[in-house]
mmCIF file of C-alpha atoms in Angstrom:
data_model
loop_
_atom_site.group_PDB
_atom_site.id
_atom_site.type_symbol
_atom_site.label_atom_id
_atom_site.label_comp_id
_atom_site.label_asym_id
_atom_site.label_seq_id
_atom_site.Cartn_x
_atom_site.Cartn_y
_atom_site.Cartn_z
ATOM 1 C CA UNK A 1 26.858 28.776 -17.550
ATOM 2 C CA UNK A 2 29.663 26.442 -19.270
ATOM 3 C CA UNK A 3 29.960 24.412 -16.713
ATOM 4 C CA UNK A 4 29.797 21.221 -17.345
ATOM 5 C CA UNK A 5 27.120 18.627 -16.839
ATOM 6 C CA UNK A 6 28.974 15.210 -17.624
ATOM 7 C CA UNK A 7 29.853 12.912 -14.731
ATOM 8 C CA UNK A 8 32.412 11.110 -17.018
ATOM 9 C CA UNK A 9 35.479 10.022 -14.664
ATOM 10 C CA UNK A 10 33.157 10.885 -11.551
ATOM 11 C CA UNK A 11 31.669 7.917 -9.283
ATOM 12 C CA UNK A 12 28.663 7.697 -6.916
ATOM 13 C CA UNK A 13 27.105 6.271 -4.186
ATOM 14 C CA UNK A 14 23.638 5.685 -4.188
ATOM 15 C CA UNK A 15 21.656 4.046 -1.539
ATOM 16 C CA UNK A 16 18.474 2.205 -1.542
ATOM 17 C CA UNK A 17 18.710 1.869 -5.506
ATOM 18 C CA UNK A 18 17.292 -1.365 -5.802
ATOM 19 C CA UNK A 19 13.962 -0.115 -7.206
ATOM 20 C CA UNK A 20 12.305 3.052 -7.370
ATOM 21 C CA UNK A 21 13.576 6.616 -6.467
ATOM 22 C CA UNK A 22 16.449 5.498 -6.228
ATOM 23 C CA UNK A 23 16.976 3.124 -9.158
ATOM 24 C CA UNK A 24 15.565 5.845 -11.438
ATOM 25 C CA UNK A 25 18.769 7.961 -9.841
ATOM 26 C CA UNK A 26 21.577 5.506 -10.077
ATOM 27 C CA UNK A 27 20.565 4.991 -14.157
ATOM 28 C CA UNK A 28 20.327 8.948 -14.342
ATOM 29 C CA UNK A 29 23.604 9.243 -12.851
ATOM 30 C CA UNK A 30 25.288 6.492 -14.897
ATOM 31 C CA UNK A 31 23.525 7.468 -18.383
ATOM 32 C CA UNK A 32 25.440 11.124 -17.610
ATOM 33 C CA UNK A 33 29.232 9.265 -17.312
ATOM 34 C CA UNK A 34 28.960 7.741 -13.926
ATOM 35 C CA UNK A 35 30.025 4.685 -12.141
ATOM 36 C CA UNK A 36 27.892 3.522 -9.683
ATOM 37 C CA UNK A 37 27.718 1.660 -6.242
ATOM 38 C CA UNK A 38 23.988 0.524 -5.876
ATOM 39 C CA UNK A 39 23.098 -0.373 -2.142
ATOM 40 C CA UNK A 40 20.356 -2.194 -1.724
ATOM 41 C CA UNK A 41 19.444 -4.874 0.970
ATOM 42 C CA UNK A 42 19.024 -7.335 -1.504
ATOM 43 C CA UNK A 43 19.745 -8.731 -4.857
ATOM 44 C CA UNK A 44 18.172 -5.943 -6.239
ATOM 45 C CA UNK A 45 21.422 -4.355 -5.628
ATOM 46 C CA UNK A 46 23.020 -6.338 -8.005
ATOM 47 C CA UNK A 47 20.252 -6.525 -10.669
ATOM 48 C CA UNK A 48 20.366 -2.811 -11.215
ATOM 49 C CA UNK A 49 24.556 -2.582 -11.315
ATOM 50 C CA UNK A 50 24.110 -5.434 -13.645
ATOM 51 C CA UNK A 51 21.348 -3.086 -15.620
ATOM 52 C CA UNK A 52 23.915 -0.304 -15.901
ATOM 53 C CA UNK A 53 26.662 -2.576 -17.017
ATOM 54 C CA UNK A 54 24.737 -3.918 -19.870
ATOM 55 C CA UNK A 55 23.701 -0.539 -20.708
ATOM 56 C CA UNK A 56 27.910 -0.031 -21.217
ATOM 57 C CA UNK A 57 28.087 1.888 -17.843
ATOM 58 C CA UNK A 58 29.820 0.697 -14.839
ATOM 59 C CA UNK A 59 28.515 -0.042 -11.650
ATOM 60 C CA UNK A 60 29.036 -2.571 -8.812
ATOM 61 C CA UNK A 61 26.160 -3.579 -6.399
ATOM 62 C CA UNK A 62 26.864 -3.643 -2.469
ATOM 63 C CA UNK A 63 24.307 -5.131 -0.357
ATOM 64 C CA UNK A 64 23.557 -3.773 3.558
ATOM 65 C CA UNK A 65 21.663 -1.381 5.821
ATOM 66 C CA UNK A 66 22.650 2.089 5.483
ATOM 67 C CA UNK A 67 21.042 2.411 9.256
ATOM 68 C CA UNK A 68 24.732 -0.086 9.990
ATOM 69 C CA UNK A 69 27.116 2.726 10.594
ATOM 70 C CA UNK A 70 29.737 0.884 9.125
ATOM 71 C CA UNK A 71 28.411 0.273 5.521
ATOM 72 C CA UNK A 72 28.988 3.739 4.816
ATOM 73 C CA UNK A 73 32.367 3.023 5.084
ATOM 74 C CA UNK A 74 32.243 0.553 2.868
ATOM 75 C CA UNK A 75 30.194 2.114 0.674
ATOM 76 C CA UNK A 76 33.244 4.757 -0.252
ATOM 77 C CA UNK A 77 35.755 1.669 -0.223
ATOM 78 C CA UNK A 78 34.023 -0.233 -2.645
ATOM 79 C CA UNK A 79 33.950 3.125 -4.783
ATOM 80 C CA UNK A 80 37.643 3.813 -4.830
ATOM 81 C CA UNK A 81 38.503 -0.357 -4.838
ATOM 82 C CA UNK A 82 36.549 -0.388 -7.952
ATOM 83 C CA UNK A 83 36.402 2.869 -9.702
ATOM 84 C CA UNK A 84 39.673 4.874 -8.187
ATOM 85 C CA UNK A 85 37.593 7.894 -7.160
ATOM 86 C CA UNK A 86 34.527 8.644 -4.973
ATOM 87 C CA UNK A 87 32.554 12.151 -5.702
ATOM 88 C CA UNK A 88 29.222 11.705 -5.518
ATOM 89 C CA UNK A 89 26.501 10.754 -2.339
ATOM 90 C CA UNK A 90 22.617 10.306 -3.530
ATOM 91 C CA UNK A 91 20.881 9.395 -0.496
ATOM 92 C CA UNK A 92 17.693 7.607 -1.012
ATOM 93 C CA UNK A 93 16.930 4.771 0.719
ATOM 94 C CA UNK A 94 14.222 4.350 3.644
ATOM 95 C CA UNK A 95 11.044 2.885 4.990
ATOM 96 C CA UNK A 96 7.420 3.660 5.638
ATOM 97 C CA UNK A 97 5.565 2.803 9.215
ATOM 98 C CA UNK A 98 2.831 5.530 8.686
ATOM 99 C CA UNK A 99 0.948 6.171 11.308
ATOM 100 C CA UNK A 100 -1.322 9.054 13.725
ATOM 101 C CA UNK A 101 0.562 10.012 16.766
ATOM 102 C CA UNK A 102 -1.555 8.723 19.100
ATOM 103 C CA UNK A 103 -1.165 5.311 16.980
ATOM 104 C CA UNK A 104 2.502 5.395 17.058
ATOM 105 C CA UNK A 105 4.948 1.978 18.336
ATOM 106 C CA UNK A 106 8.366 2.469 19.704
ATOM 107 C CA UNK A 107 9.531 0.481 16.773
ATOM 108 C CA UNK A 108 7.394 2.574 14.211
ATOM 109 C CA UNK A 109 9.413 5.550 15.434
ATOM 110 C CA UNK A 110 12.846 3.387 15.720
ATOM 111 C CA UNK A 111 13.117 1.846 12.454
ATOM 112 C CA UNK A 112 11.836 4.824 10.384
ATOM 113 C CA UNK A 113 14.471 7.278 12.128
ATOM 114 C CA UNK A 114 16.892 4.566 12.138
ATOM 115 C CA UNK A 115 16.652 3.978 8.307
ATOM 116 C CA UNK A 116 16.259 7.613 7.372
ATOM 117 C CA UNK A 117 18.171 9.982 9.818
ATOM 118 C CA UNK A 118 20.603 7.509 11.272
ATOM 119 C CA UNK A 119 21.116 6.010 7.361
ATOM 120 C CA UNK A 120 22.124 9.341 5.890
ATOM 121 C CA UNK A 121 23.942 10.551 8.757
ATOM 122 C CA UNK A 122 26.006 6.903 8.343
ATOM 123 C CA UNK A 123 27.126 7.893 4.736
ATOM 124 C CA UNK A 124 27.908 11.165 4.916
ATOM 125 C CA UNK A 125 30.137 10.756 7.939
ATOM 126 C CA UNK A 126 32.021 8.442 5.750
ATOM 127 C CA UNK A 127 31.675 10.186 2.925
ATOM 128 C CA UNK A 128 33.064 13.535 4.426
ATOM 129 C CA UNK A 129 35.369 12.077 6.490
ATOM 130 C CA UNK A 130 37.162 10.693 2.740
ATOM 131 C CA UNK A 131 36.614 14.075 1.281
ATOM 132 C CA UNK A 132 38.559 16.008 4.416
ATOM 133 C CA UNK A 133 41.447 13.510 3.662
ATOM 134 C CA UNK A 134 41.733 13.796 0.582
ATOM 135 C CA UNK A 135 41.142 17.676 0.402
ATOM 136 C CA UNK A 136 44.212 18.272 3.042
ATOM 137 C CA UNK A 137 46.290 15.932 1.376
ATOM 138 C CA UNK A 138 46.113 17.996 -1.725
ATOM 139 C CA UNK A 139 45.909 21.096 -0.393
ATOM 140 C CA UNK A 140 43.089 22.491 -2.019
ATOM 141 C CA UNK A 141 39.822 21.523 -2.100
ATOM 142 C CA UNK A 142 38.177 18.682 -4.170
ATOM 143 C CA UNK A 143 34.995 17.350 -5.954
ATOM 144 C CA UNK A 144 31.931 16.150 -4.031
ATOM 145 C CA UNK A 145 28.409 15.961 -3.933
ATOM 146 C CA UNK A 146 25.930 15.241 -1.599
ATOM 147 C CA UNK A 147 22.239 15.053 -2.849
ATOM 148 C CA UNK A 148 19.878 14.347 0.402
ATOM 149 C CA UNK A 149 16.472 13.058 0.442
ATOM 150 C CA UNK A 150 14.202 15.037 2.568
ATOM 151 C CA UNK A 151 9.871 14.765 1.974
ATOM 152 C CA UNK A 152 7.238 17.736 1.714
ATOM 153 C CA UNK A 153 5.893 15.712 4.591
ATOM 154 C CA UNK A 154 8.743 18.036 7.123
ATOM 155 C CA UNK A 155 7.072 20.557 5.361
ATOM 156 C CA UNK A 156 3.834 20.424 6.238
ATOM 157 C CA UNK A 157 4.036 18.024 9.007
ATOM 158 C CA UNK A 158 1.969 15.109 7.569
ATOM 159 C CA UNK A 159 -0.238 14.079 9.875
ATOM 160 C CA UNK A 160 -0.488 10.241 9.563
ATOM 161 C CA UNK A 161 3.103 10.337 9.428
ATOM 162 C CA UNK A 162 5.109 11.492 12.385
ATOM 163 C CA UNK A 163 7.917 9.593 12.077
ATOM 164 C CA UNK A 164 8.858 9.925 8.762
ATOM 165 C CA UNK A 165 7.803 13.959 8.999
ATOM 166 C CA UNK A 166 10.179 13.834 12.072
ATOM 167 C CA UNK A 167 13.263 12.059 9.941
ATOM 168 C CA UNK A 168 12.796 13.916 6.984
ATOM 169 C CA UNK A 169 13.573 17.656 9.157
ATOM 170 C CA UNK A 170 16.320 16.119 10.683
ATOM 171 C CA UNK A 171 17.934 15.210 7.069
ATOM 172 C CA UNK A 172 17.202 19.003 6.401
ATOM 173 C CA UNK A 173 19.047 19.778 9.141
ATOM 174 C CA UNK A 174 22.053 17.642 8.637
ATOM 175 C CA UNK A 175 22.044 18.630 4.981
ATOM 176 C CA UNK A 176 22.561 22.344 5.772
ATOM 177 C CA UNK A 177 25.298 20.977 8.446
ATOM 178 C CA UNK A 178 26.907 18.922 6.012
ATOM 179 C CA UNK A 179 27.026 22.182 3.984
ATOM 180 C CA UNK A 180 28.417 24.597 6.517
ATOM 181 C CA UNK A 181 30.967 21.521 7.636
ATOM 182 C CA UNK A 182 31.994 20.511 4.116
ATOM 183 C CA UNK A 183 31.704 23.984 1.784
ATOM 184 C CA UNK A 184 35.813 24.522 2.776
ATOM 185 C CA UNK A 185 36.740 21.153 1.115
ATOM 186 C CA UNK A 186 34.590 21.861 -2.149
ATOM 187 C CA UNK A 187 31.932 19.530 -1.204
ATOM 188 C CA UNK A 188 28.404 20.865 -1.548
ATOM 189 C CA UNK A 189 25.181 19.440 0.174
ATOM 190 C CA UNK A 190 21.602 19.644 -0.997
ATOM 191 C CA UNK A 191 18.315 18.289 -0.407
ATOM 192 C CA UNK A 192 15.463 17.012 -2.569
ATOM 193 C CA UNK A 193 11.842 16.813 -1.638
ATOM 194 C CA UNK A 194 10.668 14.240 -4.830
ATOM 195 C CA UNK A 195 7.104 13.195 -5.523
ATOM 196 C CA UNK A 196 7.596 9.750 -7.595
ATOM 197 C CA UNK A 197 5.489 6.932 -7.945
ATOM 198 C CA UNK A 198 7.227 3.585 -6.331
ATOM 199 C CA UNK A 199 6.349 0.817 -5.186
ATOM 200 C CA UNK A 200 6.177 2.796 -1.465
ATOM 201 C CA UNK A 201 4.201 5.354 -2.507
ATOM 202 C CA UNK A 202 1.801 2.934 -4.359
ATOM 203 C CA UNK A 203 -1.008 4.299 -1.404
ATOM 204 C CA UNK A 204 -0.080 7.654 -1.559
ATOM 205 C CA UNK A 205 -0.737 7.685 -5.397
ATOM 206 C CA UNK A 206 -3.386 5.761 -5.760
ATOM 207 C CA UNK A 207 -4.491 7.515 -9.458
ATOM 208 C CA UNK A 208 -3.360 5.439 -12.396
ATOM 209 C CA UNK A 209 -0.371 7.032 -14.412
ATOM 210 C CA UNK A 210 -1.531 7.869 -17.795
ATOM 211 C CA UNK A 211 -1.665 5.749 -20.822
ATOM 212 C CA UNK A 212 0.380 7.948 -22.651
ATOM 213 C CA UNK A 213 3.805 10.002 -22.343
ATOM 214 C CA UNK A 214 6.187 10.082 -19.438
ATOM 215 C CA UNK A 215 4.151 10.161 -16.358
ATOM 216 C CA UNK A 216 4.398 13.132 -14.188
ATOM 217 C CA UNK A 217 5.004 11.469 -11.115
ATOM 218 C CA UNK A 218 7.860 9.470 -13.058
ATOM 219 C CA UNK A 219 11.048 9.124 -11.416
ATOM 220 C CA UNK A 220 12.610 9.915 -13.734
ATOM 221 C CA UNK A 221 12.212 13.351 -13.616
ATOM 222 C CA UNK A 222 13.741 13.734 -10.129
ATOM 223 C CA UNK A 223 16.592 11.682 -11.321
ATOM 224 C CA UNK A 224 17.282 14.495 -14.153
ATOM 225 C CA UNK A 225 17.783 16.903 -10.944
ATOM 226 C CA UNK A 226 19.982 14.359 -9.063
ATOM 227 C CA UNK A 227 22.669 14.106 -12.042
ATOM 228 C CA UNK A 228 22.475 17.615 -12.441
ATOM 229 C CA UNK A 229 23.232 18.755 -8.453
ATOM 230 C CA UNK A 230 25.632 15.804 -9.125
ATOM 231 C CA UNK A 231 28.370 17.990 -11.690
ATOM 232 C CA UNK A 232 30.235 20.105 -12.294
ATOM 233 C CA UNK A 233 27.286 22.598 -13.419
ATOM 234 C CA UNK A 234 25.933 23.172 -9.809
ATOM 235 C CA UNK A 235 28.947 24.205 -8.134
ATOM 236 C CA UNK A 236 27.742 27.363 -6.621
ATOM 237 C CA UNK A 237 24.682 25.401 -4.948
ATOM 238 C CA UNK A 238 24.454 24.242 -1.642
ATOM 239 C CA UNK A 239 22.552 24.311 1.269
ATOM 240 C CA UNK A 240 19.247 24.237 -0.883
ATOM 241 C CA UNK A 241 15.957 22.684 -0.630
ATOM 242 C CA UNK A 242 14.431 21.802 -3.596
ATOM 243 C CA UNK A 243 10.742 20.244 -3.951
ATOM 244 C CA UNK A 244 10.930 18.362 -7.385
ATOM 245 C CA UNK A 245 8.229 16.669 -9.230
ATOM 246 C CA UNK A 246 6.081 17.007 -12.517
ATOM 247 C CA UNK A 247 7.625 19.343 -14.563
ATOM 248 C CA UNK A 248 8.650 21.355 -12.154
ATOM 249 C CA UNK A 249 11.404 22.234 -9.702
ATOM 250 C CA UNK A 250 10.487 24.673 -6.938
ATOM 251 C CA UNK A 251 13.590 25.953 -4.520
ATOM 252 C CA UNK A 252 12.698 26.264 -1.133
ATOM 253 C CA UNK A 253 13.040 29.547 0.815
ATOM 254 C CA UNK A 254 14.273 29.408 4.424
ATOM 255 C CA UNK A 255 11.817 30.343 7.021
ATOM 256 C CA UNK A 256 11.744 34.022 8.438
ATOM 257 C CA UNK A 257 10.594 36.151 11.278
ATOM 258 C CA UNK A 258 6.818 36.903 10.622
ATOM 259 C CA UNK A 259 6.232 38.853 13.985
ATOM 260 C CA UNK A 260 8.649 40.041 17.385
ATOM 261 C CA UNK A 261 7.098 40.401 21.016
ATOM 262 C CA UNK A 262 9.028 42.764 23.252
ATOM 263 C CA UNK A 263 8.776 42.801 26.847
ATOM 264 C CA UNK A 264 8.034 46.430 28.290
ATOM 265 C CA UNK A 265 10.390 45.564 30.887
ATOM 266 C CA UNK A 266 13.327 43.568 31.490
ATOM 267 C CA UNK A 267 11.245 40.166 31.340
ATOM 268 C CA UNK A 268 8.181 39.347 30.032
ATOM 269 C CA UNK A 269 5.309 38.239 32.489
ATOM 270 C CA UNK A 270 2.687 35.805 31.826
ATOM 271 C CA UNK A 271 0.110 38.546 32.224
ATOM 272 C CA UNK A 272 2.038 40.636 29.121
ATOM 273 C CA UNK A 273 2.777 37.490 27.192
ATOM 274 C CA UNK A 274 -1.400 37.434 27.012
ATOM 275 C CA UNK A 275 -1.803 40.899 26.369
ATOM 276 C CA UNK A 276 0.528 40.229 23.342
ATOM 277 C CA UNK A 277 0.441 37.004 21.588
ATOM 278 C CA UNK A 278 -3.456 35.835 22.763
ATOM 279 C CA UNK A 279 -4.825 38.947 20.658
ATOM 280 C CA UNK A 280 -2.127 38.244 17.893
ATOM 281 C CA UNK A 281 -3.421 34.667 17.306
ATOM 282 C CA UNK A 282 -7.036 35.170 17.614
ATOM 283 C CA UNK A 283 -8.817 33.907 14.851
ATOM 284 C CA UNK A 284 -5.946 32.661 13.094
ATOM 285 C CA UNK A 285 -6.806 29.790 10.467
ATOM 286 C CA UNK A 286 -5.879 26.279 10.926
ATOM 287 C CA UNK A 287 -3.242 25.963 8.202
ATOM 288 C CA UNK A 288 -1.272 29.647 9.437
ATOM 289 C CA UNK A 289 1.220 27.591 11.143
ATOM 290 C CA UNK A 290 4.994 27.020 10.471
ATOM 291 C CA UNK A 291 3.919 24.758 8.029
ATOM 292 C CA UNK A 292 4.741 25.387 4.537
ATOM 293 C CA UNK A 293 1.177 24.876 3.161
ATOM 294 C CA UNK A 294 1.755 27.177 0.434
ATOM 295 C CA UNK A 295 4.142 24.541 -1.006
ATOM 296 C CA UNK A 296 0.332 22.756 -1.987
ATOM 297 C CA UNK A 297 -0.469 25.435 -4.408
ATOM 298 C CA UNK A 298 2.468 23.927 -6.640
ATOM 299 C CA UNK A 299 0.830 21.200 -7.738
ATOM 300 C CA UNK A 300 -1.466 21.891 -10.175
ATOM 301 C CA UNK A 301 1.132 23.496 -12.760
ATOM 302 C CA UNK A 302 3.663 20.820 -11.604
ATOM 303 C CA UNK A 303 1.283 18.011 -12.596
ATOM 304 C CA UNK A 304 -0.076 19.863 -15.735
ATOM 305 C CA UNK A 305 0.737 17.716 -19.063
ATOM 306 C CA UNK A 306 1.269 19.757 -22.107
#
């Protein structure tokens, strides 16, 4: 405790902010001290920097594809041109191409991991290639964040959605990576699993939002978490997966060993490996899988309005 939670003199990077997740981030981020690159592919880039600037914030928009390895580059540039610093990486943007496995296109799987994976991977090479520099040139190690977003869909596999399930583990994966990499240079890395209701997830949350009070699929609320993982305040957390929505945030726990199969001998043989695992799994229920189905039984205090 004491920490603080102000961003004042920090700056941040947030991708696909245009609308959305993402815009609801950038104006969480901004309203706690902030100045703010918006990336967007469009002009809704520039409408939301222009939204935090009349707000008495500061913000620039940058248009460009975050899947274009070399806007992440440009991304930090255009922090430190405008702003003299560059702490902060909310990763947000990304596409939709849901569909069954056996339904799947080349491009369906392309774009999606292109946009997602490939997209976060882009900035936070950039981004922790500045924060190495910067941290050996001073000789101790500086300020940075790095706020991921992954999906429950890598948790439970969604089944109309392969690609994006598939993209959303791998930004797990890099997040605890860019943990490990970065934690020597005082950069921390966590991930978010948000429920929000966008303009992308119009389908996926089909039930109105109520008439009244702050909806509980608002994103707003996640954006509360990003500016918090964003200071000072959350120092001591990284490598975390947090599922956020409602009024709730859940941390993730990583996965353990439920069960080990020893060999008699030297080697296991077929014949033993049946003997073993066959009478192990035998009437095992459909959602007992490595799938974090449990992560469902969340909801109903999550989405509970007081």
């Amino acid at each position: 405790m004491g920490e603080s939670v102000s961003l004042a003199g920090k700056a941040a990077v947030v991708t696909g902010a245009g609308a959305g997740l993402g815009r609801a981030e950038a104006l969480a981020l901004a309203a706690a001290g902030a100045a703010i690159v918006v990336n967007d592919m469009g002009q809704a880039a520039h409408d939301v920097a222009e939204e935090i600037v009349a707000a008495g914030g500061q913000a620039v928009g940058v248009t460009g594809d975050v899947s274009d390895w070399s806007l992440g580059g440009r991304l930090v540039e255009e922090s430190l041109k405008n702003f003299g610093t560059f702490d902060i990486l909310v990763n947000n943007a990304g596409i939709l191409r849901d569909k069954m496995v056996f339904n799947l296109t080349e491009s369906d799987w392309d774009d999606v991991i292109r946009v997602h994976l490939k997209g976060h991977a882009a900035t936070s090479h950039a981004a922790a290639v500045h924060w190495r520099n910067a941290s050996k040139a001073a000789g101790a190690p500086v300020y940075g964040r790095v706020i991921n977003t992954s999906s429950e869909a890598f948790l439970f596999g969604s089944a109309g959605q392969p690609n994006y399930s598939a993209a959303k583990a791998g930004i797990t994966a890099l997040t605890l990576s860019t943990s490990q990499g970065l934690a020597r240079y005082g950069v921390t890395a966590n991930a978010i699993c948000p429920r929000a209701r966008t303009a992308m997830t119009a389908e996926a949350f089909g039930e109105a939002a109520p008439a009244d009070g702050l909806d509980p699929l608002a994103p707003e609320r996640v954006g509360t978490l990003v500016s918090y993982l964003a200071s000072p305040a959350s120092r001591e957390i990284t490598g975390q997966v947090f599922v956020v929505y409602g009024k709730m945030v859940a941390l993730m726990a990583p996965p353990k060993v439920e069960n080990r199969f020893d060999a008699t001998g030297s080697a296991f043989t077929v014949d033993e490996l049946d003997q073993q695992l066959s009478s192990y799994f035998t009437g095992r229920g459909q959602y007992e899988t490595y799938s974090a189905y449990s992560v469902a039984e969340l909801e109903k205090a999550a989405l509970a309005v007081d």
